[in-house]
Short mmCIF file of C-alpha atoms and ligand atoms in Angstrom, two decimals:
data_model
loop_
_atom_site.label_atom_id
_atom_site.label_comp_id
_atom_site.label_asym_id
_atom_site.label_seq_id
_atom_site.Cartn_x
_atom_site.Cartn_y
_atom_site.Cartn_z
CA MET K 1 -21.13 -145.00 -86.30
CA ALA K 2 -17.86 -143.09 -85.61
CA GLU K 3 -17.06 -141.14 -88.67
CA THR K 4 -13.18 -141.16 -88.61
CA LEU K 5 -11.05 -144.03 -87.56
CA LEU K 6 -10.51 -144.03 -83.75
CA LYS K 7 -7.19 -142.86 -82.86
CA LEU K 8 -5.64 -144.50 -79.59
CA SER K 9 -2.50 -144.06 -77.54
CA PRO K 10 -1.70 -146.26 -74.74
CA SER K 11 -2.57 -143.64 -72.20
CA SER K 12 -6.00 -143.13 -73.89
CA ALA K 13 -6.59 -146.97 -73.91
CA THR K 14 -5.59 -147.17 -70.39
CA ASP K 15 -8.25 -144.33 -69.54
CA PHE K 16 -10.97 -146.13 -71.53
CA LYS K 17 -10.00 -149.55 -69.72
CA SER K 18 -10.03 -147.82 -66.44
CA CYS K 19 -12.98 -145.61 -66.81
CA PRO K 20 -14.96 -144.91 -70.04
CA GLN K 21 -16.27 -141.60 -68.55
CA LEU K 22 -12.66 -140.50 -68.08
CA PHE K 23 -11.78 -141.42 -71.71
CA LYS K 24 -14.73 -139.19 -72.78
CA PHE K 25 -13.66 -136.24 -70.77
CA ARG K 26 -10.06 -136.43 -72.05
CA ALA K 27 -10.10 -137.99 -75.56
CA LEU K 28 -13.21 -136.63 -76.93
CA GLU K 29 -14.21 -133.50 -75.00
CA ARG K 30 -10.41 -132.65 -74.41
CA ILE K 31 -11.29 -130.80 -71.34
CA PRO K 32 -8.12 -129.02 -70.03
CA GLU K 33 -6.71 -130.44 -66.80
CA PRO K 34 -4.49 -128.90 -64.19
CA ILE K 35 -0.82 -130.03 -64.67
CA SER K 36 0.09 -132.15 -61.69
CA SER K 37 3.61 -131.81 -59.92
CA ALA K 38 4.37 -135.47 -60.86
CA ALA K 39 3.35 -135.12 -64.47
CA ALA K 40 5.46 -131.94 -65.02
CA ARG K 41 8.59 -133.51 -63.46
CA GLY K 42 7.90 -136.48 -65.57
CA SER K 43 7.84 -134.53 -68.75
CA LEU K 44 10.98 -132.44 -67.66
CA ILE K 45 12.96 -135.72 -66.99
CA HIS K 46 11.87 -137.22 -70.38
CA ALA K 47 13.30 -134.08 -71.96
CA VAL K 48 16.53 -134.21 -70.09
CA LEU K 49 17.15 -137.78 -71.11
CA GLU K 50 16.25 -137.18 -74.75
CA ARG K 51 18.70 -134.24 -74.85
CA LEU K 52 21.22 -136.28 -72.86
CA PHE K 53 21.47 -138.86 -75.67
CA GLN K 54 21.87 -136.23 -78.27
CA GLU K 55 25.09 -135.37 -76.66
CA ASP K 56 28.49 -137.03 -77.59
CA PRO K 57 28.71 -140.31 -75.61
CA GLN K 58 31.53 -139.10 -73.37
CA ARG K 59 29.40 -135.94 -72.33
CA ARG K 60 26.45 -138.20 -71.03
CA THR K 61 27.46 -137.65 -67.46
CA PRO K 62 25.34 -136.97 -64.22
CA ASP K 63 26.86 -133.44 -64.30
CA ARG K 64 25.75 -132.87 -67.84
CA ALA K 65 22.24 -134.30 -66.87
CA GLY K 66 21.98 -131.67 -64.05
CA GLN K 67 23.05 -128.94 -66.39
CA LEU K 68 20.42 -129.95 -68.81
CA LEU K 69 17.85 -130.09 -66.20
CA SER K 70 18.50 -126.47 -64.99
CA ALA K 71 18.71 -125.10 -68.54
CA LEU K 72 15.54 -126.90 -70.06
CA TRP K 73 13.51 -125.91 -66.90
CA ALA K 74 14.78 -122.37 -67.12
CA GLU K 75 13.47 -122.18 -70.77
CA VAL K 76 9.91 -123.32 -69.80
CA ARG K 77 9.32 -122.43 -66.15
CA LYS K 78 6.84 -119.65 -66.83
CA ASP K 79 4.98 -121.69 -69.36
CA PRO K 80 1.53 -122.24 -67.74
CA GLU K 81 1.08 -125.37 -70.13
CA ILE K 82 4.30 -126.94 -68.56
CA ARG K 83 4.59 -125.58 -65.05
CA PRO K 84 2.88 -127.61 -62.44
CA SER K 85 -0.41 -126.06 -61.23
CA GLY K 86 -0.08 -124.17 -57.92
CA LEU K 87 3.83 -124.50 -57.93
CA ILE K 88 5.07 -121.28 -56.11
CA ASP K 89 8.56 -119.83 -56.53
CA ASP K 90 9.64 -120.93 -52.95
CA GLU K 91 8.80 -124.67 -53.62
CA GLU K 92 10.49 -124.66 -57.01
CA GLU K 93 14.02 -125.48 -55.87
CA ALA K 94 12.69 -128.51 -53.74
CA TRP K 95 10.42 -129.57 -56.73
CA LEU K 96 13.61 -129.58 -59.08
CA ASP K 97 15.63 -131.33 -56.34
CA GLN K 98 13.12 -134.25 -56.59
CA GLY K 99 13.98 -134.32 -60.46
CA ARG K 100 17.71 -134.25 -59.62
CA SER K 101 17.13 -137.19 -57.63
CA LEU K 102 15.62 -139.21 -60.31
CA LEU K 103 18.43 -138.25 -62.56
CA THR K 104 20.90 -139.61 -59.94
CA ASN K 105 18.76 -142.85 -59.84
CA TYR K 106 19.04 -143.04 -63.58
CA PHE K 107 22.82 -143.32 -63.45
CA ARG K 108 22.53 -146.21 -61.02
CA LEU K 109 20.53 -148.13 -63.68
CA GLU K 110 22.31 -147.34 -66.87
CA ASP K 111 25.61 -145.77 -68.19
CA PRO K 112 24.29 -143.76 -71.19
CA ARG K 113 27.92 -143.49 -72.35
CA GLN K 114 27.78 -147.20 -73.27
CA LEU K 115 24.48 -146.90 -75.10
CA GLU K 116 23.40 -145.76 -78.71
CA ALA K 117 19.97 -144.73 -79.29
CA SER K 118 18.59 -145.17 -82.68
CA GLN K 119 15.63 -143.27 -81.91
CA LEU K 120 14.49 -140.84 -79.31
CA GLU K 121 10.88 -139.75 -78.62
CA TRP K 122 9.92 -141.66 -81.66
CA TRP K 123 6.52 -141.16 -83.16
CA VAL K 124 4.97 -144.49 -84.39
CA GLU K 125 1.50 -145.51 -85.72
CA TYR K 126 -0.26 -148.24 -87.22
CA GLU K 127 -3.77 -148.84 -88.49
CA LEU K 128 -5.79 -151.94 -87.36
CA PRO K 129 -9.29 -152.37 -89.13
CA ASP K 130 -11.27 -150.32 -86.33
CA ILE K 131 -8.51 -148.59 -84.52
CA HIS K 132 -5.55 -146.35 -85.31
CA LEU K 133 -2.74 -147.07 -82.72
CA ARG K 134 -0.20 -144.34 -82.13
CA GLY K 135 2.10 -142.87 -79.70
CA ILE K 136 5.67 -141.92 -78.85
CA ILE K 137 8.40 -144.41 -77.97
CA ASP K 138 11.03 -142.78 -75.52
CA ARG K 139 13.93 -144.71 -76.89
CA LEU K 140 14.91 -147.46 -79.47
CA GLU K 141 18.27 -149.27 -79.38
CA VAL K 142 19.06 -151.45 -82.45
CA LEU K 143 21.57 -154.16 -81.31
CA ASP K 144 24.58 -155.31 -83.56
CA ASP K 145 22.67 -158.49 -84.22
CA GLY K 146 19.66 -156.51 -85.36
CA GLY K 147 17.47 -156.88 -82.37
CA TRP K 148 15.37 -154.07 -81.20
CA ILE K 149 15.13 -152.88 -77.51
CA LEU K 150 12.42 -150.47 -76.63
CA THR K 151 12.83 -148.47 -73.40
CA ASP K 152 10.01 -146.56 -71.62
CA TYR K 153 11.13 -144.33 -68.60
CA LYS K 154 8.88 -144.14 -65.68
CA THR K 155 8.93 -141.51 -62.99
CA GLY K 156 6.18 -143.11 -60.79
CA ARG K 157 6.53 -146.05 -58.46
CA ILE K 158 7.22 -149.49 -59.52
CA PRO K 159 4.20 -151.72 -59.65
CA GLY K 160 3.51 -154.51 -57.21
CA GLU K 161 4.21 -158.09 -58.66
CA ASN K 162 0.66 -158.72 -59.73
CA ARG K 163 0.66 -155.52 -61.70
CA GLU K 164 3.88 -156.04 -63.65
CA LEU K 165 2.25 -157.46 -66.80
CA ALA K 166 -0.44 -154.47 -66.78
CA ALA K 167 2.67 -152.07 -66.32
CA PHE K 168 3.95 -153.05 -69.68
CA PHE K 169 0.64 -152.33 -71.36
CA GLY K 170 2.21 -149.27 -73.08
CA LEU K 171 5.39 -151.15 -74.24
CA ARG K 172 3.28 -154.17 -75.47
CA PHE K 173 1.28 -151.53 -77.37
CA TYR K 174 4.48 -150.21 -79.01
CA ALA K 175 5.77 -153.69 -79.68
CA LEU K 176 2.73 -154.49 -81.62
CA VAL K 177 3.02 -151.20 -83.70
CA CYS K 178 6.76 -151.92 -84.35
CA TRP K 179 5.87 -155.65 -85.47
CA ARG K 180 2.86 -154.46 -87.72
CA ALA K 181 4.44 -151.23 -89.03
CA PHE K 182 8.11 -152.38 -89.42
CA GLY K 183 7.85 -156.09 -89.49
CA VAL K 184 10.12 -156.25 -86.26
CA ILE K 185 9.18 -157.98 -82.98
CA PRO K 186 11.35 -156.09 -80.43
CA LYS K 187 13.75 -158.32 -78.61
CA GLU K 188 13.04 -156.81 -75.38
CA ILE K 189 10.94 -154.14 -73.84
CA ARG K 190 12.29 -152.27 -70.66
CA LEU K 191 10.53 -150.18 -68.01
CA VAL K 192 13.14 -148.03 -66.47
CA TYR K 193 11.64 -146.96 -62.95
CA LEU K 194 13.80 -143.86 -61.87
CA SER K 195 12.13 -143.42 -58.46
CA ASP K 196 12.85 -146.80 -56.94
CA PRO K 197 15.11 -147.34 -58.99
CA ALA K 198 14.67 -150.55 -60.92
CA VAL K 199 14.28 -151.85 -64.46
CA LEU K 200 11.57 -154.48 -65.39
CA THR K 201 12.18 -156.27 -68.86
CA LEU K 202 9.83 -158.48 -70.90
CA ASN K 203 10.80 -160.40 -74.12
CA PRO K 204 7.83 -160.03 -76.54
CA HIS K 205 6.84 -163.08 -78.88
CA GLU K 206 4.34 -163.59 -81.70
CA ARG K 207 1.73 -165.14 -79.57
CA MET K 208 1.88 -162.52 -77.04
CA LEU K 209 1.44 -159.77 -79.68
CA LEU K 210 -1.33 -161.66 -81.61
CA SER K 211 -3.22 -161.83 -78.14
CA PHE K 212 -2.57 -158.19 -77.33
CA GLU K 213 -3.64 -157.27 -81.06
CA LYS K 214 -6.96 -159.05 -80.24
CA GLN K 215 -7.44 -156.99 -77.09
CA MET K 216 -6.82 -153.82 -79.04
CA GLN K 217 -9.50 -154.67 -81.66
CA ALA K 218 -12.03 -155.49 -78.98
CA LEU K 219 -11.21 -152.20 -77.16
CA GLY K 220 -11.57 -150.34 -80.60
CA LYS K 221 -15.10 -151.92 -81.01
CA ALA K 222 -16.07 -151.28 -77.30
CA ILE K 223 -15.10 -147.46 -77.84
CA THR K 224 -16.64 -147.19 -81.05
CA ARG K 225 -19.93 -148.77 -79.47
CA ALA K 226 -19.74 -146.24 -76.45
CA ILE K 227 -19.57 -143.21 -79.15
CA ASP K 228 -22.25 -144.69 -81.18
CA THR K 229 -24.51 -145.14 -78.25
CA ASP K 230 -23.23 -142.22 -76.22
CA ASP K 231 -23.21 -144.49 -73.43
CA TRP K 232 -20.05 -143.68 -70.95
CA ARG K 233 -19.88 -145.51 -67.78
CA SER K 234 -18.22 -144.00 -64.82
CA ARG K 235 -16.28 -146.51 -63.10
CA PRO K 236 -15.09 -145.40 -59.59
CA SER K 237 -11.95 -147.10 -58.59
CA PRO K 238 -8.59 -146.07 -57.08
CA TYR K 239 -7.99 -144.24 -60.30
CA CYS K 240 -10.32 -141.62 -59.04
CA MET K 241 -7.48 -140.37 -56.87
CA HIS K 242 -5.60 -139.08 -59.68
CA CYS K 243 -8.78 -137.73 -61.70
CA SER K 244 -9.44 -133.99 -62.08
CA PHE K 245 -12.99 -134.39 -63.06
CA HIS K 246 -14.65 -134.92 -59.77
CA ASP K 247 -16.92 -131.90 -60.33
CA ARG K 248 -18.21 -133.27 -63.68
CA CYS K 249 -18.22 -137.06 -63.16
CA PRO K 250 -21.77 -138.45 -62.64
CA ALA K 251 -20.50 -141.01 -60.13
CA TRP K 252 -19.03 -138.28 -57.92
CA ILE K 253 -21.77 -135.80 -58.23
CA SER K 254 -24.50 -138.38 -57.33
CA ALA K 255 -22.33 -139.58 -54.46
CA ASN K 256 -22.07 -135.85 -53.19
CA ASP K 257 -25.77 -135.45 -53.65
CA ALA K 258 -26.60 -138.47 -51.56
CA ALA K 259 -24.42 -137.33 -48.68
CA PRO K 260 -26.24 -136.14 -45.60
CA ASP K 261 -26.36 -132.55 -45.08
CA PRO K 262 -23.81 -131.75 -42.19
CA ASN K 263 -26.17 -128.77 -41.09
S1 SF4 T 1 -13.80 -139.54 -60.86
FE1 SF4 T 1 -13.37 -141.72 -61.21
S2 SF4 T 1 -15.31 -142.48 -61.96
FE2 SF4 T 1 -15.31 -140.15 -62.35
S3 SF4 T 1 -14.57 -139.92 -64.34
FE3 SF4 T 1 -12.88 -139.87 -63.00
S4 SF4 T 1 -11.96 -141.93 -62.95
FE4 SF4 T 1 -13.80 -142.05 -63.74
#
């Protein structure tokens, strides 16, 4: 039996659902991974938007966002835990330009001068019987009528129509935590896609969150069972394209072993 209550964020829950072996590498063994260009840019953009909302409303302009991007990157660009693996100095400006494009798109979707964030990069958590749910919500707004809006910024591509509900996995996770921890079912959850750009919204309700809570409890039991039996299935899928563990993954190692010797 697992000794401590299993801690799960939306991303680690997604890892287990996609591939238990990947979850083991990341969440249990904590094997360091190279920082992808897209992930590093996503983190930088999140930091810029967090700082932008700390400015007085009238200063939340595209120019200010651009200044923040340059200033924040200057602070961390030499940090190997933040800089994308393999990014050479000659490519840096082009890489930053892609970040600037995302910020330009952001201002096509929202006018931050008209918004008031009650919380930014907000740490939330809640314990279910078998599982401890936790993570960081990008932004919370509390409306005049008391309604809560949770916003998650996305720097990847918008999902196809049949993947939209799956794309809301993280925000349904946070809506459940808000409901259980604070007694508030958010009025709206919003995915703000900066690359397309587009906003997807969903209105959570009690039945949706009860069903999601059952899913999380079942997931907690499945992970606990995998820990107890040390049974971690590799599940090859398109997800493998973004996985950095091909050299350790049993599915990939056995596939390579089975490949005919070209010589
Ligand atoms: S390479 Fe694919 S199957 Fe292997 S751990 Fe990664 S996601 Fe799972």
